[in-house]
Short mmCIF file of C-alpha atoms in Angstrom, two decimals:
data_model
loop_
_atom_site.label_atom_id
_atom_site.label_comp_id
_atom_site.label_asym_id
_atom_site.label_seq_id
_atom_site.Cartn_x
_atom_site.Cartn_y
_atom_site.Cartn_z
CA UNK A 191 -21.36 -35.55 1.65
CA UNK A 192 -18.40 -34.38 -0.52
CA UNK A 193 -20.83 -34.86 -3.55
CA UNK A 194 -22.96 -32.18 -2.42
CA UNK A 195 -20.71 -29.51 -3.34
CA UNK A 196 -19.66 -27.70 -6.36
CA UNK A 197 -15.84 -27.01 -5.14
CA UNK A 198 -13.61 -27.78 -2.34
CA UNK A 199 -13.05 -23.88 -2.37
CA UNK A 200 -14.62 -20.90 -3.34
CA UNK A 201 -12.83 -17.55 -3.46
CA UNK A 202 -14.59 -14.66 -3.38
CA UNK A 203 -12.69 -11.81 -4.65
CA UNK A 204 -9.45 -11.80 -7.04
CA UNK A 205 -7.66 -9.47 -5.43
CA UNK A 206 -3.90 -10.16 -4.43
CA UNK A 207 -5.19 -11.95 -1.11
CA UNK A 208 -8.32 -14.12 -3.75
CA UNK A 209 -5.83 -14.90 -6.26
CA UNK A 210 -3.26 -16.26 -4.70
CA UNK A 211 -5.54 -18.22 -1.59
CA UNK A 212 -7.12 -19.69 -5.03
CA UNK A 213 -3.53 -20.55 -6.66
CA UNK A 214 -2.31 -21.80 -3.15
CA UNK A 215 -5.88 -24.26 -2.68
CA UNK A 216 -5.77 -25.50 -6.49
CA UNK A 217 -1.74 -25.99 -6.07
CA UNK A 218 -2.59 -28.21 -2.70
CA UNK A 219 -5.14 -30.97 -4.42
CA UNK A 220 -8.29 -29.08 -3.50
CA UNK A 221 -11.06 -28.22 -6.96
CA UNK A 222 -11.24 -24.21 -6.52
CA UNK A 223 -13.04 -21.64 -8.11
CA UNK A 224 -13.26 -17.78 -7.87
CA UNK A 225 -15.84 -15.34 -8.16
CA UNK A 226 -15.23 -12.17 -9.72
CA UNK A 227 -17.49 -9.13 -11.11
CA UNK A 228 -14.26 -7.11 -12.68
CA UNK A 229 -13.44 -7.81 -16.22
CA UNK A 230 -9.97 -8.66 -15.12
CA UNK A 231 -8.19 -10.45 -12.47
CA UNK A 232 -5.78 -8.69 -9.82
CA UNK A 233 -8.84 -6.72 -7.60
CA UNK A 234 -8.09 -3.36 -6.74
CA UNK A 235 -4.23 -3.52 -6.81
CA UNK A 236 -3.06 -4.84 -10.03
CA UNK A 237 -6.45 -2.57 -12.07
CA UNK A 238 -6.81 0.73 -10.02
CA UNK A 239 -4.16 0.64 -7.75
CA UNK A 240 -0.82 -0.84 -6.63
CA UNK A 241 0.41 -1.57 -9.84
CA UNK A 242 -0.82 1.53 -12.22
CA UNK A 243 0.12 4.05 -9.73
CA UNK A 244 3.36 2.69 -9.49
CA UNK A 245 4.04 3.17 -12.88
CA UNK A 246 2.58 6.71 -13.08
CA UNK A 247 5.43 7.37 -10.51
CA UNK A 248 8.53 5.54 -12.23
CA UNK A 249 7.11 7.32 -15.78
CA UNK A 250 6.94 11.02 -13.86
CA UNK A 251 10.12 10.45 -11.85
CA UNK A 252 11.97 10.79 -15.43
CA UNK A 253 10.34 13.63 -16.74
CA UNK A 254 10.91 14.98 -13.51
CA UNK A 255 14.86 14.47 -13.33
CA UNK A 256 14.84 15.60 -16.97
CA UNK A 257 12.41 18.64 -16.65
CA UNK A 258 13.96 19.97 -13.22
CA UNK A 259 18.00 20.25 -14.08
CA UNK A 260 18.64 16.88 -12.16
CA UNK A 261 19.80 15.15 -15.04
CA UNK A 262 22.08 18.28 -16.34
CA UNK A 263 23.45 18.46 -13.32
CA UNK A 264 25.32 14.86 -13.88
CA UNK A 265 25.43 15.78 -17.73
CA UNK A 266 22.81 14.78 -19.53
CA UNK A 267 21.53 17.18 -21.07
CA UNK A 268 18.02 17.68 -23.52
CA UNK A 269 15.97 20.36 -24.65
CA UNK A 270 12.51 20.94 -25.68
CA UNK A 271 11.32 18.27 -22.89
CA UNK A 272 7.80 17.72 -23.38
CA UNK A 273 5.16 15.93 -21.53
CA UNK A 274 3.10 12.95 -24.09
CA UNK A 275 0.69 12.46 -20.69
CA UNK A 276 -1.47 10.00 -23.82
CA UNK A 277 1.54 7.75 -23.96
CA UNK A 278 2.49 8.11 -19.77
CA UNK A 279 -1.12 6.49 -19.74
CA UNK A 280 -0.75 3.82 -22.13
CA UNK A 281 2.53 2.46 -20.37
CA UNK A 282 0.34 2.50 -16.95
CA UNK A 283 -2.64 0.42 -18.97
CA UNK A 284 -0.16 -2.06 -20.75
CA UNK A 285 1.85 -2.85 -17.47
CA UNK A 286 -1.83 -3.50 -15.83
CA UNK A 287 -3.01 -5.65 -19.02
CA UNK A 288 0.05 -7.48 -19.11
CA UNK A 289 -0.12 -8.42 -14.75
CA UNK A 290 -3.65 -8.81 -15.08
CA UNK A 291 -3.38 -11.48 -18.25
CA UNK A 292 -0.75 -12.88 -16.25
CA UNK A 293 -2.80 -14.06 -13.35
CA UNK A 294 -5.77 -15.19 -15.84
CA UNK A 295 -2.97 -17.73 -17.12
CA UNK A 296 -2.24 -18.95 -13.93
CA UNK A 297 -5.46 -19.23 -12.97
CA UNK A 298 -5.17 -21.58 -16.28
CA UNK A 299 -1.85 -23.33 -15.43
CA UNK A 300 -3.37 -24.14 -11.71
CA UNK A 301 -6.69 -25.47 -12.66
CA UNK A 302 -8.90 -22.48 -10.73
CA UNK A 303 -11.92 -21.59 -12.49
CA UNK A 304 -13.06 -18.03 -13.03
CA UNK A 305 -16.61 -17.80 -12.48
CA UNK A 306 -17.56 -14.45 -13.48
CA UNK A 307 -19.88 -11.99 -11.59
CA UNK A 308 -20.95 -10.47 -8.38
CA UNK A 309 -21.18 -13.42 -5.63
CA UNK A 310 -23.99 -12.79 -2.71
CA UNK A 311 -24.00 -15.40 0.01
CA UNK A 312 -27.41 -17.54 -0.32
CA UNK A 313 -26.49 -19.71 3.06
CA UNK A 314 -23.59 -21.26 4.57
CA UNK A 315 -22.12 -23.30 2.53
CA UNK A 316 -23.46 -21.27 -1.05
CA UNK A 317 -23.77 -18.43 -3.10
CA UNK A 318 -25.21 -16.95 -6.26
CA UNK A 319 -22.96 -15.85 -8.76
CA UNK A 320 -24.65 -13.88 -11.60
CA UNK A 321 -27.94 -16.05 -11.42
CA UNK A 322 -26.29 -19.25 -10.50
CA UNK A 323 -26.05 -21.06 -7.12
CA UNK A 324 -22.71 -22.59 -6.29
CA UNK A 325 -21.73 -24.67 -3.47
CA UNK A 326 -18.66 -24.79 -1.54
CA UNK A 327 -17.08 -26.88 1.28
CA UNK A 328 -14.64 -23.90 2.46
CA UNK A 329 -15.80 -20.63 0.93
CA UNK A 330 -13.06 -17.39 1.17
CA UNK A 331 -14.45 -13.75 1.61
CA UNK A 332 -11.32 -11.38 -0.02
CA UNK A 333 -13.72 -8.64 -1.27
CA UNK A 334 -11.08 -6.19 -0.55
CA UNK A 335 -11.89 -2.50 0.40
CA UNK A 336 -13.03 0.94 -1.42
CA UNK A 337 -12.56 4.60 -1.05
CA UNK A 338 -13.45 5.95 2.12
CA UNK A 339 -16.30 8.62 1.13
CA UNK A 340 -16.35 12.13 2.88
CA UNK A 341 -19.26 13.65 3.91
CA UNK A 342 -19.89 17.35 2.01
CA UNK A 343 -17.50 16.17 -0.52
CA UNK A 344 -18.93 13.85 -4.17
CA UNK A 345 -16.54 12.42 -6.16
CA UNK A 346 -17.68 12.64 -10.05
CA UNK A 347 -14.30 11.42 -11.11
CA UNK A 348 -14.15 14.53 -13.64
CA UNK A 349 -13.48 17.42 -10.96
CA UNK A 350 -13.51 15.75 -7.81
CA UNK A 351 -11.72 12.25 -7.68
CA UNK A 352 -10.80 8.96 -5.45
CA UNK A 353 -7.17 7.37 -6.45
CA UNK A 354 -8.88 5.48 -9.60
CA UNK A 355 -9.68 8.87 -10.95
CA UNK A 356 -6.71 10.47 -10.37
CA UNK A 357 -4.65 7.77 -12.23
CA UNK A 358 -7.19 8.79 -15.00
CA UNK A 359 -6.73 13.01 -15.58
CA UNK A 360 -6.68 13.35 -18.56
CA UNK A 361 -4.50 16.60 -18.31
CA UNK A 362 -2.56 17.80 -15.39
CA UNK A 363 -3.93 20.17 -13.25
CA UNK A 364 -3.10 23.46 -12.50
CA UNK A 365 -3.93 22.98 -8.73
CA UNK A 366 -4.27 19.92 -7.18
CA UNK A 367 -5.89 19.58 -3.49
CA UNK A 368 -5.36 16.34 -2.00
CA UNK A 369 -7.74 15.73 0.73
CA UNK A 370 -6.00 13.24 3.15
CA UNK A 371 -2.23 13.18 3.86
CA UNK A 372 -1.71 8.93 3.80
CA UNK A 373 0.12 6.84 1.12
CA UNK A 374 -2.40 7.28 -1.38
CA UNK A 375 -2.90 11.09 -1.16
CA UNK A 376 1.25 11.89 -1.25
CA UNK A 377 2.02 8.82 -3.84
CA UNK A 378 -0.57 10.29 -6.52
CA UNK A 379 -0.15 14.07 -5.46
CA UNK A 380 3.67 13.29 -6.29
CA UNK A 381 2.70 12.45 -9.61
CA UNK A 382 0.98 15.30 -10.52
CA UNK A 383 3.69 17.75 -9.05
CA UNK A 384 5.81 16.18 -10.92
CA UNK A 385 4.56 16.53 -14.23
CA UNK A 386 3.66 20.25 -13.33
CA UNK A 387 1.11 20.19 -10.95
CA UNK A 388 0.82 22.71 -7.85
CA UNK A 389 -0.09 20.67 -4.97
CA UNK A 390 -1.94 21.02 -1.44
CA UNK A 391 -2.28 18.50 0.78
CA UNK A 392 -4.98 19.08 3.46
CA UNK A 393 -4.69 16.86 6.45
CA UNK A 394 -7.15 16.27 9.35
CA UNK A 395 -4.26 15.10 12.11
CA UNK A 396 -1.10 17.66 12.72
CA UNK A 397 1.05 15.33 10.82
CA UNK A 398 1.26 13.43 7.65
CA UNK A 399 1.33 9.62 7.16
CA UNK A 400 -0.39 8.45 10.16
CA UNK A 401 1.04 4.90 11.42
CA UNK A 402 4.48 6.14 10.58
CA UNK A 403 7.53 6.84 13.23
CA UNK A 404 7.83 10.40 14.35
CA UNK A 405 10.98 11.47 12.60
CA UNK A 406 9.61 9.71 9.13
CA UNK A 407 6.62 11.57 9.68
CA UNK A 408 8.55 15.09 10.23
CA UNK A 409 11.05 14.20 7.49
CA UNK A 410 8.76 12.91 5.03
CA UNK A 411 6.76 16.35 5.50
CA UNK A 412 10.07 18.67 5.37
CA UNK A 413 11.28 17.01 2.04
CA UNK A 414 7.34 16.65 0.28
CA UNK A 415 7.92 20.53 1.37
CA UNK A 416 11.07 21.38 -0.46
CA UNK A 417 10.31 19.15 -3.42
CA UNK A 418 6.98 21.29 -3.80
CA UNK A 419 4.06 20.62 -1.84
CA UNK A 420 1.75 22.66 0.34
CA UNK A 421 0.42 21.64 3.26
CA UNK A 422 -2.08 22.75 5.45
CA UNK A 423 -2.48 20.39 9.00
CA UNK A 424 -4.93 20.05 11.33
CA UNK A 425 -7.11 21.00 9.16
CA UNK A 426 -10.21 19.67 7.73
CA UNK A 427 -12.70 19.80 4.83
CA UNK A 428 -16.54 20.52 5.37
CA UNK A 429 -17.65 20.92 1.90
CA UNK A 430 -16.57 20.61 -1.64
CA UNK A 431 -18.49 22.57 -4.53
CA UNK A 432 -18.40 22.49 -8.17
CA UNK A 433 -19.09 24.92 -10.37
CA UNK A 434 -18.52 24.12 -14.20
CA UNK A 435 -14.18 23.23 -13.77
CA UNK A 436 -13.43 24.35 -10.48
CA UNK A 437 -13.90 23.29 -7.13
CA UNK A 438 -14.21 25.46 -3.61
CA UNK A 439 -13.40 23.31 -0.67
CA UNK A 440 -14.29 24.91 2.63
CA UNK A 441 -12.00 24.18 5.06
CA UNK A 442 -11.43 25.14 9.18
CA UNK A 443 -9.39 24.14 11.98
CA UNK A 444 -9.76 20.29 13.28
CA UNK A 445 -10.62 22.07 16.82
CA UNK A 446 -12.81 24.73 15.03
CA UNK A 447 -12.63 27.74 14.12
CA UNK A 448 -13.07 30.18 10.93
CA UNK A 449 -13.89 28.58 7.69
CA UNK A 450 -11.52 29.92 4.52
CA UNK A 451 -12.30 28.52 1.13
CA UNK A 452 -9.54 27.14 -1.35
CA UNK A 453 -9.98 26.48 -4.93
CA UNK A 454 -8.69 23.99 -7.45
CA UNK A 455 -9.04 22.75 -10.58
CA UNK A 456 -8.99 19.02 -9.49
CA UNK A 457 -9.78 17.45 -6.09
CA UNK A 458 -8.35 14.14 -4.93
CA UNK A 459 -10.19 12.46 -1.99
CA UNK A 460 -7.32 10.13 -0.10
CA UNK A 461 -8.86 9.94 3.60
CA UNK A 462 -8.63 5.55 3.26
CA UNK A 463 -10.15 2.76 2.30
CA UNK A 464 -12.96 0.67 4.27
CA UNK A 465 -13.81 -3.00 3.80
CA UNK A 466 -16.01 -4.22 0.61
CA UNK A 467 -18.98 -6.02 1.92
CA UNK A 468 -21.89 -4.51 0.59
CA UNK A 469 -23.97 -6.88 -1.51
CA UNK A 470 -22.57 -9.79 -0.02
CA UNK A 471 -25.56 -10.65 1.84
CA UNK A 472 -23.63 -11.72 5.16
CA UNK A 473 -26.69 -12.15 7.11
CA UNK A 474 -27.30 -15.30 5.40
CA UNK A 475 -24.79 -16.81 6.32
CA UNK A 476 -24.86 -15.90 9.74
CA UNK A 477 -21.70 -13.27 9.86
CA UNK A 478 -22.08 -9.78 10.78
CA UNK A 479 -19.24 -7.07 10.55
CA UNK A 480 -17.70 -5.40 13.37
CA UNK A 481 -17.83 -1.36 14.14
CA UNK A 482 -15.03 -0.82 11.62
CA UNK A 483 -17.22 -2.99 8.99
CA UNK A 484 -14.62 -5.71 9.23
CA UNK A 485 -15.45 -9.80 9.32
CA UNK A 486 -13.91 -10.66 12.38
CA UNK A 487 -11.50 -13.49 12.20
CA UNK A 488 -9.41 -15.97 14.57
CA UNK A 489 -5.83 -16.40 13.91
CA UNK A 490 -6.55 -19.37 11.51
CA UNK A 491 -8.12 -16.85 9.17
CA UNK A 492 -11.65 -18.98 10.12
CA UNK A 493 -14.28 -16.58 11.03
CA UNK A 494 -17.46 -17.49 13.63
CA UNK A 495 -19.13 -19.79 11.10
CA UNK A 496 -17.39 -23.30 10.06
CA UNK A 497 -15.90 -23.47 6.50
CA UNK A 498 -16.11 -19.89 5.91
CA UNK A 499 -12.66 -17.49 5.89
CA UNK A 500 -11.58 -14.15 5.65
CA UNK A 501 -8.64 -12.68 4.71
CA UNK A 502 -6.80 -9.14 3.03
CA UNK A 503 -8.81 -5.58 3.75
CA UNK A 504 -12.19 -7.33 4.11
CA UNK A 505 -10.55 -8.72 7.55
CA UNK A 506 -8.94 -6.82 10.81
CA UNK A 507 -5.29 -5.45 9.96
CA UNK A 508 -3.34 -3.39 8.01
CA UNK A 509 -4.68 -2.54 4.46
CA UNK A 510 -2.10 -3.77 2.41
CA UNK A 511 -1.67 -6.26 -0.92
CA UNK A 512 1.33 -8.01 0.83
CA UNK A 513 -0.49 -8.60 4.21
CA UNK A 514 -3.51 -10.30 1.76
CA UNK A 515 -0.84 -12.25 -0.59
CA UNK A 516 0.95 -13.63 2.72
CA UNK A 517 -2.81 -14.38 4.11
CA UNK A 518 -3.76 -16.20 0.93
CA UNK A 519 -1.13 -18.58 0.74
CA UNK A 520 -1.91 -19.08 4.86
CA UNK A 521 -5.45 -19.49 4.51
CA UNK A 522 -5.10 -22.46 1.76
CA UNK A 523 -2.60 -24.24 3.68
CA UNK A 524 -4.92 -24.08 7.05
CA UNK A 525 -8.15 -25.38 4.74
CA UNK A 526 -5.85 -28.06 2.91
CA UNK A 527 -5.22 -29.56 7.01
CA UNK A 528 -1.72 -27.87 6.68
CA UNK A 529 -0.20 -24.82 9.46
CA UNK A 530 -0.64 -21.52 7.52
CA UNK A 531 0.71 -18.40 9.73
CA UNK A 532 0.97 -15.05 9.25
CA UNK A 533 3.20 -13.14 11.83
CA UNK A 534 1.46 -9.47 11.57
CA UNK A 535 3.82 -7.72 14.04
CA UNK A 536 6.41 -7.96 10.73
CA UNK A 537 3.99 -6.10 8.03
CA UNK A 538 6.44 -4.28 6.18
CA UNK A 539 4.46 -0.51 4.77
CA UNK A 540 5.73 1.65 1.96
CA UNK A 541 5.13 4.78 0.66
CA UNK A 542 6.54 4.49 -3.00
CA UNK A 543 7.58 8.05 -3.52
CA UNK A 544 11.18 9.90 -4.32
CA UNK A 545 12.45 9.05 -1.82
CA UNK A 546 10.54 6.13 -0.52
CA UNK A 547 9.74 6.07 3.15
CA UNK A 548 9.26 2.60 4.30
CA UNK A 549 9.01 0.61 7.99
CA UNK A 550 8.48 -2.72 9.86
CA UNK A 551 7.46 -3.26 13.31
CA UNK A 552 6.90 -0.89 16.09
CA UNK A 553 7.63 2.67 15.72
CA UNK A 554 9.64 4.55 18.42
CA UNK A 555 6.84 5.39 20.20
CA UNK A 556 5.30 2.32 20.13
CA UNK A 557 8.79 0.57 21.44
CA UNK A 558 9.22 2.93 24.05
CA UNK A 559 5.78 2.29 25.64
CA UNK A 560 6.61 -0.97 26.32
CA UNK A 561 10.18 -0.37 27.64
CA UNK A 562 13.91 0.40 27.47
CA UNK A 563 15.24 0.65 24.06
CA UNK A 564 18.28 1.35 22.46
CA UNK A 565 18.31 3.55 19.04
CA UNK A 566 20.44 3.50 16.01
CA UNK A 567 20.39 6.22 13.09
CA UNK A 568 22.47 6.50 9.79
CA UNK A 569 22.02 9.27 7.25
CA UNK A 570 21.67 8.92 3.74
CA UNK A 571 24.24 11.55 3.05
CA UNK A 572 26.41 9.67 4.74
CA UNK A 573 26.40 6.80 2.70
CA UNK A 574 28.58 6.29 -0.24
CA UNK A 575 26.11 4.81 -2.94
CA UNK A 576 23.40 7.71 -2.36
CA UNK A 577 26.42 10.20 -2.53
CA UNK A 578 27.05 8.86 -5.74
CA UNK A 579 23.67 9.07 -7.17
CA UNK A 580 22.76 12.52 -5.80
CA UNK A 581 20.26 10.82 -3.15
CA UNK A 582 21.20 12.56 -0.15
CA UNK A 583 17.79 12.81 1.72
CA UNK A 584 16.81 10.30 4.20
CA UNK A 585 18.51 7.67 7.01
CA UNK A 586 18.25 4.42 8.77
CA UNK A 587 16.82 3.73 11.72
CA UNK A 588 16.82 0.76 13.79
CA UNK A 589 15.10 0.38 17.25
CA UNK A 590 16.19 -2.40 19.56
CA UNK A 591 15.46 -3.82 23.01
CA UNK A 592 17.52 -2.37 25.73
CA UNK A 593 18.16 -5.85 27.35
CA UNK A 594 18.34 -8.06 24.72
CA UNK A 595 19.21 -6.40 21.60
CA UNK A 596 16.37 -7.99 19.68
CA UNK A 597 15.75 -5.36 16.39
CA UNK A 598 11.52 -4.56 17.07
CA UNK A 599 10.94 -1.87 14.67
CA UNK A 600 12.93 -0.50 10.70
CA UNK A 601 12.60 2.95 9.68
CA UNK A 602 14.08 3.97 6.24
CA UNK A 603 14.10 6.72 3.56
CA UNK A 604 15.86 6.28 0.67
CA UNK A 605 15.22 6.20 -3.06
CA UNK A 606 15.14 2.37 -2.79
CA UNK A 607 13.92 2.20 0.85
CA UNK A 608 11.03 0.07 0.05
CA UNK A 609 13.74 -3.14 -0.84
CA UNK A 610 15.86 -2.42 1.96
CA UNK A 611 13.24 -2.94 4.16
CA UNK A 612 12.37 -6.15 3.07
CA UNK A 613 16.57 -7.35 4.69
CA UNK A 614 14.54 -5.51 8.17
CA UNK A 615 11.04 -7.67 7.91
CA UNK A 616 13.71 -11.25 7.16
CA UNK A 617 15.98 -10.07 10.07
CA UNK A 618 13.33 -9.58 12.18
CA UNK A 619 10.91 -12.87 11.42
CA UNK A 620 14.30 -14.69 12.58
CA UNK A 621 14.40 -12.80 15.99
CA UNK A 622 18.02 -11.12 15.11
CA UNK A 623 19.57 -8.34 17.42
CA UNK A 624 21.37 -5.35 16.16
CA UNK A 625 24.44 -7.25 16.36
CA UNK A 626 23.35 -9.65 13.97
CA UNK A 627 22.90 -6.90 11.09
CA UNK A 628 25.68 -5.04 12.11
CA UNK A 629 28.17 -7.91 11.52
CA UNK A 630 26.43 -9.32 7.95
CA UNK A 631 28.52 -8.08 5.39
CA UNK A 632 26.45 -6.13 3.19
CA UNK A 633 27.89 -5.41 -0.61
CA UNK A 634 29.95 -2.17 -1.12
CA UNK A 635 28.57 0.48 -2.75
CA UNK A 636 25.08 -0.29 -1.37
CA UNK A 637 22.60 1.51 0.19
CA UNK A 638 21.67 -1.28 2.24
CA UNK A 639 25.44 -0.39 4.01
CA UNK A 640 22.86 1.95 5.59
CA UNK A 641 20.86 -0.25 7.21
CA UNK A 642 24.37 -2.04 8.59
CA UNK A 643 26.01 1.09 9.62
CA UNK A 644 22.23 2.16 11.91
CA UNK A 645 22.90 -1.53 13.61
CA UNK A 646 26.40 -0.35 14.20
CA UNK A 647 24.88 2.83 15.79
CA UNK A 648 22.78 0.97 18.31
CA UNK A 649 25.83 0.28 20.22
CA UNK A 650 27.18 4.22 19.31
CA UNK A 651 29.59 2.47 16.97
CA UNK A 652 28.91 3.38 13.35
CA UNK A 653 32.37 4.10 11.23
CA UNK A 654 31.14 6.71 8.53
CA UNK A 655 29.59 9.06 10.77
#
């Protein structure tokens, strides 16, 4: 009986994917409440993540341009440029306070209560949230996901750190090791180098950013290079020690070999994230993870017990806020009787560095394993608007079905790569060809001219190269 229970839904998690499936439910007619243990709303993302990083880049890529010559070089000129790393911190905490506040009003606005605590599943249909039992018709696991640990290596968030302490140093380092050469590592170890930093990235696999296309991947690692950063591939850490403020990682060759020793003043551990379920007492309510410690899902979002959902990192897919936002607002709709879909051959992934290296769909390896393709490329340097702002690393790449045309996989670096893509991901959810980019007009002076003149190049027709 629809008496019988506290809510219609029940959120567990406030993370971009909680949030919003709560917003989305309330916004639909159904009574919804969330569960969360943080102090503040947002989940990883908007707190310790996503957001704060973010602005720990925009705030370094100034000092940066200012402390490196870029700036004199267009005439702007300043001396005595000093780093106030106190204030960089307190822009990154009052951008997270204000996004953070911002949800708790909507939460407000929408009619979704906050209940507040740690939420452990008592039986099917309920849960205990800080002492209190709560029942729900349709109940939403988006727990999220947490640092990946490393054997041999203990993160005390003073010497040794995950990505929450590194947005936390209080001063920069002298040397930096990043363990792990993903998003997170090269987003945060940017940050650092920036602001004075020297940086080594040690990476299991013989290339950085995993997932990526081949030429991002050898790009990305040629202009980390020249901007700065060491590197040391196929490589991989068996040990970290700590003696008083420095750390001695022991590292060898992924297919063995001698052990060398490096040492560092600060050690960031950036080998991924796995799914948050501990504590949530699964078993009684008769789920189980999979091998990867996922809750397996169908494509409703409805996993192998009625009235109970997953969705975001807790679930099988990329590990990404937008893939939980989209899956949110698709989970509500499904619950609320409605058709909520999320298409995740179009999950758009960014790495929000200078420049920012960003794609959508299959990579050209991926492409070619399934058949003919045709490939279009457009540098940077070759378009007028990154001329103009001194932006000359990067290109455009667009893969394309040899028969059809149809556009199946975006590859970009630029400084604003991460918003072109997002013309890729629309052009692609509406099944366009090559052609159909290539004849858009796109504004002039643009970088997204780019992303036209790389459709152009499909057929070997681009005009500015």
């Amino acid at each position: 009986m629809a008496d019988q229970y506290d809510y219609d839904v029940l959120v567990i998690g406030a993370g971009p994917g909680g949030y919003i499936a709560a917003i989305r439910a309330a916004q639909l007619g159904l009574k919804t409440a969330c569960a969360e243990e943080r102090e503040t709303l947002g989940g990883t993302c908007l707190n310790v993540g996503c957001i704060p990083s973010k602005a720990m880049l925009h705030a370094s890529e100034y000092f940066d341009a200012l402390a490196n010559g870029a700036l004199a070089k267009m005439g702007v000129k300043a001396t005595g440029v000093e780093l106030d790393l106190d204030t960089m911190h307190g822009q990154r905490r009052d951008a997270v306070k204000q996004l953070t506040g911002g949800i708790e009003y909507l939460f407000k606005k929408n009619k979704v209560e906050w209940l507040k605590g740690r939420a452990s599943f008592t039986g099917k249909d309920s849960v205990d949230i800080a002492g209190k039992t709560v029942r729900a018709k349709n109940i939403v696991i988006a727990t999220g996901s947490s640092v990946t640990p490393l054997p041999g290596v203990t993160v005390d968030q003073t010497v040794v750190v995950d990505s929450t302490g590194a947005l936390e140093l209080p001063k920069v380092p002298q040397h930096l090791v990043v363990i792990g050469g993903g998003v997170i590592g090269l987003e945060l170890g940017s940050v650092w180098r920036r602001l004075g930093a020297k940086v080594t990235v040690v990476e299991y696999l013989d290339q950085i950013l995993p997932g990526f296309d081949g030429d991002v991947r050898k790009e990305a690692q040629k202009i980390f290079k020249k901007q700065g950063m060491e590197f040391k591939l196929s490589t991989k850490v068996t040990g970290v020690t700590v003696a008083g403020d420095t750390a001695t990682l022991t590292v060898e060759p992924a297919a063995g070999g001698e052990a060398q020793t490096i040492e560092a003043d600060c050690v960031l551990l950036a080998i991924g994230r796995r799914p948050n379920t501990d504590g949530l007492n699964l078993e009684a309510a008769g789920l189980s993870v999979n091998g990867r410690g996922q809750v397996e899902i169908d494509h409703d979002f409805a996993t192998s017990v009625p009235g109970i959902w997953a969705i975001g990192d807790v679930a099988p897919g990329l590990m990404l806020a937008h893939k939980a936002e989209d899956e949110g607002i698709a989970v509500a709709e499904n619950i609320a009787g409605l058709t909520g879909i999320v298409n995740h051959d179009i999950i758009p992934s960014v790495v929000y560095t200078l420049p920012e290296f960003a794609g959508v769909g299959l990579t050209e390896e991926a492409a070619k394993a399934k058949g003919e393709i045709k490939v279009g490329k457009f540098p940077m340097m070759a378009n007028s608007r990154a001329k103009t702002n001194h932006e000359p690393d990067g290109f455009v790449k667009i893969i394309a079905d040899a028969k059809t045309d149809r556009v199946v996989g975006v590859w970009a670096i630029a400084s604003v790569a991460g918003t072109m893509i997002a013309q890729a991901a629309q052009a692609m959810e509406f099944g366009a060809t090559s052609e159909d980019i290539a004849y858009t007009c796109h504004a002039h002076p643009t970088h997204s001219e780019a992303m036209k003149e790389a459709a152009m190049a499909v057929t070997g027709k681009p005009i500015h190269i």
